[in-house]
Coordinates of N, CA, C and O in Angstrom, one line a residue:
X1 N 13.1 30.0 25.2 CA 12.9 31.1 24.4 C 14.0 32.1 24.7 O 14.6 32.7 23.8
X2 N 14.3 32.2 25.8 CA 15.8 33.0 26.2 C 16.6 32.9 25.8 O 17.2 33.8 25.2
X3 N 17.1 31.6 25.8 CA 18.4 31.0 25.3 C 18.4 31.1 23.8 O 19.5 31.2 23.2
X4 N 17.4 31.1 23.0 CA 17.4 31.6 21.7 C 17.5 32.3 21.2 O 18.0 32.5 20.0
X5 N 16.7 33.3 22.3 CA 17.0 34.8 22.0 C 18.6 35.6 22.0 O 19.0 36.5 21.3
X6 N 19.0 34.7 23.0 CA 20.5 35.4 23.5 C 21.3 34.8 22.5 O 22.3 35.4 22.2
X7 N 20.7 33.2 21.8 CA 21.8 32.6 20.9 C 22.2 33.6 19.7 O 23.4 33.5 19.3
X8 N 20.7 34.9 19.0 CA 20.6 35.3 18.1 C 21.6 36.3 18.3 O 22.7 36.4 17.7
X9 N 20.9 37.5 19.6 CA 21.2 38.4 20.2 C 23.2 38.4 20.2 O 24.0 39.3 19.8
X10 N 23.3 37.4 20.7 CA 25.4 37.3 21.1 C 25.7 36.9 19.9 O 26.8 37.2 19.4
X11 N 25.0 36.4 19.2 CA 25.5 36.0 17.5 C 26.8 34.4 18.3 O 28.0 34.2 18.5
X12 N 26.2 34.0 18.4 CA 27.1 32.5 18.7 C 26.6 31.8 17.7 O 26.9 30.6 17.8
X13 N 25.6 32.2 16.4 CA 25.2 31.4 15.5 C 26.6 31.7 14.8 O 26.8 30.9 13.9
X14 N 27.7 32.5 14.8 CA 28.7 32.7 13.7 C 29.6 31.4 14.4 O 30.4 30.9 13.6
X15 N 29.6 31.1 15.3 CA 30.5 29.8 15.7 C 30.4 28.4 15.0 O 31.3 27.5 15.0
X16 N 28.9 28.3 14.5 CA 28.7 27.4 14.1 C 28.7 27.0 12.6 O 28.0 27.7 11.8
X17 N 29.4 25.8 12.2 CA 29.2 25.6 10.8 C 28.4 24.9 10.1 O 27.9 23.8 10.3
X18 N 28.2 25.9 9.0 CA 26.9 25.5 7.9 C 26.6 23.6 8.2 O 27.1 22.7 9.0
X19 N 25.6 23.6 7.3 CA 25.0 21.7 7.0 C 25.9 21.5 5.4 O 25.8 22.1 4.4
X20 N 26.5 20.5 5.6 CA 27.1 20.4 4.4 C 26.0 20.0 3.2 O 24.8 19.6 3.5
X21 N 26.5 20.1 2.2 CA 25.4 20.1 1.1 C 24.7 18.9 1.0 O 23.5 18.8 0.7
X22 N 25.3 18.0 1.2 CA 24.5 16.5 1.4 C 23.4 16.5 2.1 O 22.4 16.3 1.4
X23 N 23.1 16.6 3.4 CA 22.2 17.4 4.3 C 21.3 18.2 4.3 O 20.4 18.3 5.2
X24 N 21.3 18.9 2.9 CA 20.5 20.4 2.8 C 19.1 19.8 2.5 O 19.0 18.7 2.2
X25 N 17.9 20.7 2.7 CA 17.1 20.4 2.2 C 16.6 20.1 1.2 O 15.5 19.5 1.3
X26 N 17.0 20.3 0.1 CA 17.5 20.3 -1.2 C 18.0 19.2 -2.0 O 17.5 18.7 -3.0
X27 N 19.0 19.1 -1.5 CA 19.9 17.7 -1.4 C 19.1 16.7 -2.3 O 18.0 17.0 -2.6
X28 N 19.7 15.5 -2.8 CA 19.3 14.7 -3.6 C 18.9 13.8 -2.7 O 17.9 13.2 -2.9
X29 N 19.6 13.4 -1.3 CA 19.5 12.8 -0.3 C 18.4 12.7 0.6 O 17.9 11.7 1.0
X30 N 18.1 14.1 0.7 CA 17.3 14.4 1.4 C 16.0 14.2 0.5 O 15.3 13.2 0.8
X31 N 15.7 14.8 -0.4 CA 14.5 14.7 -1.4 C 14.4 13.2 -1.6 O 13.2 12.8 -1.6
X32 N 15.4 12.0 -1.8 CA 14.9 10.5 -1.4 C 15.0 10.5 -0.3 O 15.9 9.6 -0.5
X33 N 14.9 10.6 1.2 CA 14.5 10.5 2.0 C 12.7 10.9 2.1 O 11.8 10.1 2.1
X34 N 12.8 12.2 2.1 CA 11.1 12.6 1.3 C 10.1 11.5 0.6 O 8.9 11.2 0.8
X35 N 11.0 10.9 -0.4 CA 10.1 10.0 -1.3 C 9.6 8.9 -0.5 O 8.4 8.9 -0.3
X36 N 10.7 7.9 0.1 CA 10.5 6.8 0.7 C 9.4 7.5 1.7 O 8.3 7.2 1.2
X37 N 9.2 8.3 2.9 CA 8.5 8.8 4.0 C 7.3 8.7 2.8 O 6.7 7.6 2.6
X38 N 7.1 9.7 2.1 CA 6.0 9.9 1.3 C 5.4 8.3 0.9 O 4.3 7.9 1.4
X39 N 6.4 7.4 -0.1 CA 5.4 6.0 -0.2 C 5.2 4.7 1.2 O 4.8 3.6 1.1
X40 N 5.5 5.2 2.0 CA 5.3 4.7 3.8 C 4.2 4.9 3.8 O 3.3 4.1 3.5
X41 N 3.9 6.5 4.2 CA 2.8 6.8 4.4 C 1.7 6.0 3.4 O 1.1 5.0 3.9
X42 N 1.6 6.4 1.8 CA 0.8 5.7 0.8 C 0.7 4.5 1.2 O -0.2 4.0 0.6
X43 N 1.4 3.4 2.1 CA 1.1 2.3 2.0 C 0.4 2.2 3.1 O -0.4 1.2 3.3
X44 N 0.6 3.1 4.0 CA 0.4 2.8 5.4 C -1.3 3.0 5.2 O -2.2 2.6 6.0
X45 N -1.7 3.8 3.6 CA -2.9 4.5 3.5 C -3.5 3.2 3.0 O -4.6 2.8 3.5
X46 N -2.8 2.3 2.1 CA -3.7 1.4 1.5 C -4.0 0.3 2.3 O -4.9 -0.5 2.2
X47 N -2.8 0.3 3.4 CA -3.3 -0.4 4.1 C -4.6 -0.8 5.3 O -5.1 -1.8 5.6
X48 N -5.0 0.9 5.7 CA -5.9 1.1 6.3 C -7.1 0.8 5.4 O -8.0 0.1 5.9
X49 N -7.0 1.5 3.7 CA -8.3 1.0 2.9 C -8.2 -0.6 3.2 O -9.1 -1.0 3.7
X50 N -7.4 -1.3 2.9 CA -7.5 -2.4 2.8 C -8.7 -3.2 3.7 O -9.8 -3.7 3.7
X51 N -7.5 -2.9 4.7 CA -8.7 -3.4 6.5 C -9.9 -2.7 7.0 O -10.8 -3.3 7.5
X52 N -9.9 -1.8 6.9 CA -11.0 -0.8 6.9 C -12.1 -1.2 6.1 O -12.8 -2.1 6.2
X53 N -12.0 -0.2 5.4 CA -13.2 -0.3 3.9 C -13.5 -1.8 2.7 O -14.4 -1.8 1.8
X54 N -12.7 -2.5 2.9 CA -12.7 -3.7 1.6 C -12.7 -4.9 2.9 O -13.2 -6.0 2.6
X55 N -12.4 -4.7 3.8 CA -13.0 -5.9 4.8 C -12.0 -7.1 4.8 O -12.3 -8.2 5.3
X56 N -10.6 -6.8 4.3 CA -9.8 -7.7 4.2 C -8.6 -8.1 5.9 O -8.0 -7.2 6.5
X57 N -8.6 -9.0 6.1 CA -7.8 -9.3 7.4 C -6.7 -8.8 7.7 O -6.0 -9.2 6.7
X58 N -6.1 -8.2 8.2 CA -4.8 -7.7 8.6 C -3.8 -8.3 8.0 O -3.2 -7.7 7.2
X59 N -3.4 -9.5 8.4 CA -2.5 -10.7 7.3 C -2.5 -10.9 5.6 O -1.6 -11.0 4.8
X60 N -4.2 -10.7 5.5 CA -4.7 -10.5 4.0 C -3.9 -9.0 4.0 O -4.3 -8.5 2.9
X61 N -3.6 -8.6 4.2 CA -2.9 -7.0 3.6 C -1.4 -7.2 4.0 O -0.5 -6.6 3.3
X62 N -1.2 -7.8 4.8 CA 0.3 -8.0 4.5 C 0.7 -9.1 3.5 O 1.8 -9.1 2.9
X63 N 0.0 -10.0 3.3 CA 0.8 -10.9 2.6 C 0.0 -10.4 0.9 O -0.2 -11.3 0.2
X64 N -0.3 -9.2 0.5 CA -0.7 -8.3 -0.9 C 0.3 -7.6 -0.7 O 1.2 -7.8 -1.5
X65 N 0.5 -7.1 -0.1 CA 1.9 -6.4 0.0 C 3.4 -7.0 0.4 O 4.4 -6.3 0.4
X66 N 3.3 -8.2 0.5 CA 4.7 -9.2 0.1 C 4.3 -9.3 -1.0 O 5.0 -8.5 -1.6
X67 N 3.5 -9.9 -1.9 CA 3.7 -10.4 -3.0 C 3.3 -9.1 -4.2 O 3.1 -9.2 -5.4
X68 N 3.4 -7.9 -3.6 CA 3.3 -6.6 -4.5 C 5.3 -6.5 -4.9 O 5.9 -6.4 -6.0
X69 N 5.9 -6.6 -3.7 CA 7.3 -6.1 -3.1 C 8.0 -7.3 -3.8 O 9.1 -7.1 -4.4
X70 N 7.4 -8.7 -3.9 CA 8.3 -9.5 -4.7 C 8.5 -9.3 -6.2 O 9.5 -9.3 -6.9
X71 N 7.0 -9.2 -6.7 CA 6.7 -9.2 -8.1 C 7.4 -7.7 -9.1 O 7.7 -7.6 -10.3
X72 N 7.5 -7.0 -7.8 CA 8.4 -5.6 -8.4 C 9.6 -6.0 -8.7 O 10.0 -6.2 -9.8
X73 N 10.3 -6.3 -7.2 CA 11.5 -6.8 -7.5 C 11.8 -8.2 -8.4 O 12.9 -8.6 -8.4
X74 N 10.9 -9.0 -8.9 CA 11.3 -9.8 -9.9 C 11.4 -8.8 -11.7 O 12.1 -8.9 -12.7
X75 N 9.9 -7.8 -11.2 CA 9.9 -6.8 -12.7 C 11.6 -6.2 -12.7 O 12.4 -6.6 -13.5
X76 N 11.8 -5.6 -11.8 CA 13.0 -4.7 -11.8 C 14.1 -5.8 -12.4 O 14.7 -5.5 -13.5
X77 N 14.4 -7.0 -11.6 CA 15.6 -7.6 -11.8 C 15.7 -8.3 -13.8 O 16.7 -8.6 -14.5
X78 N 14.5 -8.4 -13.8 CA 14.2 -8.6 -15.4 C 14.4 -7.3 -16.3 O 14.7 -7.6 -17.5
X79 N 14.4 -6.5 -16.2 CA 14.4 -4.8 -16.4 C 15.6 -4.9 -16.5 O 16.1 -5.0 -17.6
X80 N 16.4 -4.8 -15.5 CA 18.2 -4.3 -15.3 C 19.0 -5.6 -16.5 O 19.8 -5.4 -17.5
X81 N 18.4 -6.8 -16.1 CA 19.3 -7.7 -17.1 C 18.8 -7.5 -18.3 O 19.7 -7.6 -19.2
X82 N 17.7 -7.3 -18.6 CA 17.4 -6.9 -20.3 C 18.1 -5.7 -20.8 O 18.2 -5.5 -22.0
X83 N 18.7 -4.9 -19.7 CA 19.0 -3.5 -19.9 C 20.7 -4.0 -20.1 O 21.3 -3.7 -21.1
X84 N 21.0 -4.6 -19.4 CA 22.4 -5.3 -19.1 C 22.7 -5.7 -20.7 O 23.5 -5.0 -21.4
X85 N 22.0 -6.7 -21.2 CA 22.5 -7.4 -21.6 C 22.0 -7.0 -23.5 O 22.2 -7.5 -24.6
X86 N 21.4 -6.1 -23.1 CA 21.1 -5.5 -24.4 C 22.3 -4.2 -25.0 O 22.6 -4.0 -26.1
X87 N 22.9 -3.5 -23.3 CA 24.3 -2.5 -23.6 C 25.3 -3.6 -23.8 O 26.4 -3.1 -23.7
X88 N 25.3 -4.7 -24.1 CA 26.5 -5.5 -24.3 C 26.8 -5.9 -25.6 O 27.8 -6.5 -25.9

């Protein structure tokens, strides 16, 4: 608490330079950082319903959630090339 006080107090905060804008909280960077943490957690939640409440095996919720993560990324990659090949 001293040392912070004294950091304020001596002004040794003017020594130091800003967070560049990439970094900010604000940031586009940072806000997808936010997202991903944010659907972690949601999965981490369904995953608890899963095992928990629906009575499904620990394995049974991981291997729903490989074949959630494949079938996206097979939607997506069908998505991009129809999108591809339709700007052509």
């Amino acid at each position: 608490k001293t040392d912070f006080i004294n950091f304020i107090s001596d002004q040794e905060w003017k020594s130091i330079e800003p967070v560049s804008s990439w970094f900010g909280p604000s940031s586009f960077l940072m806000s997808s950082m936010s997202a991903l943490f944010q659907l972690s957690m949601w999965i981490r939640h369904c995953h608890g319903y899963l095992t928990e409440n629906v009575g499904i095996p620990v394995w049974g919720s991981y291997a729903i959630f490989a074949l959630a993560t494949l079938f996206s990324g097979l939607i997506l990659g069908l998505v991009s090339e129809a999108l591809g090949l339709w700007l052509l």
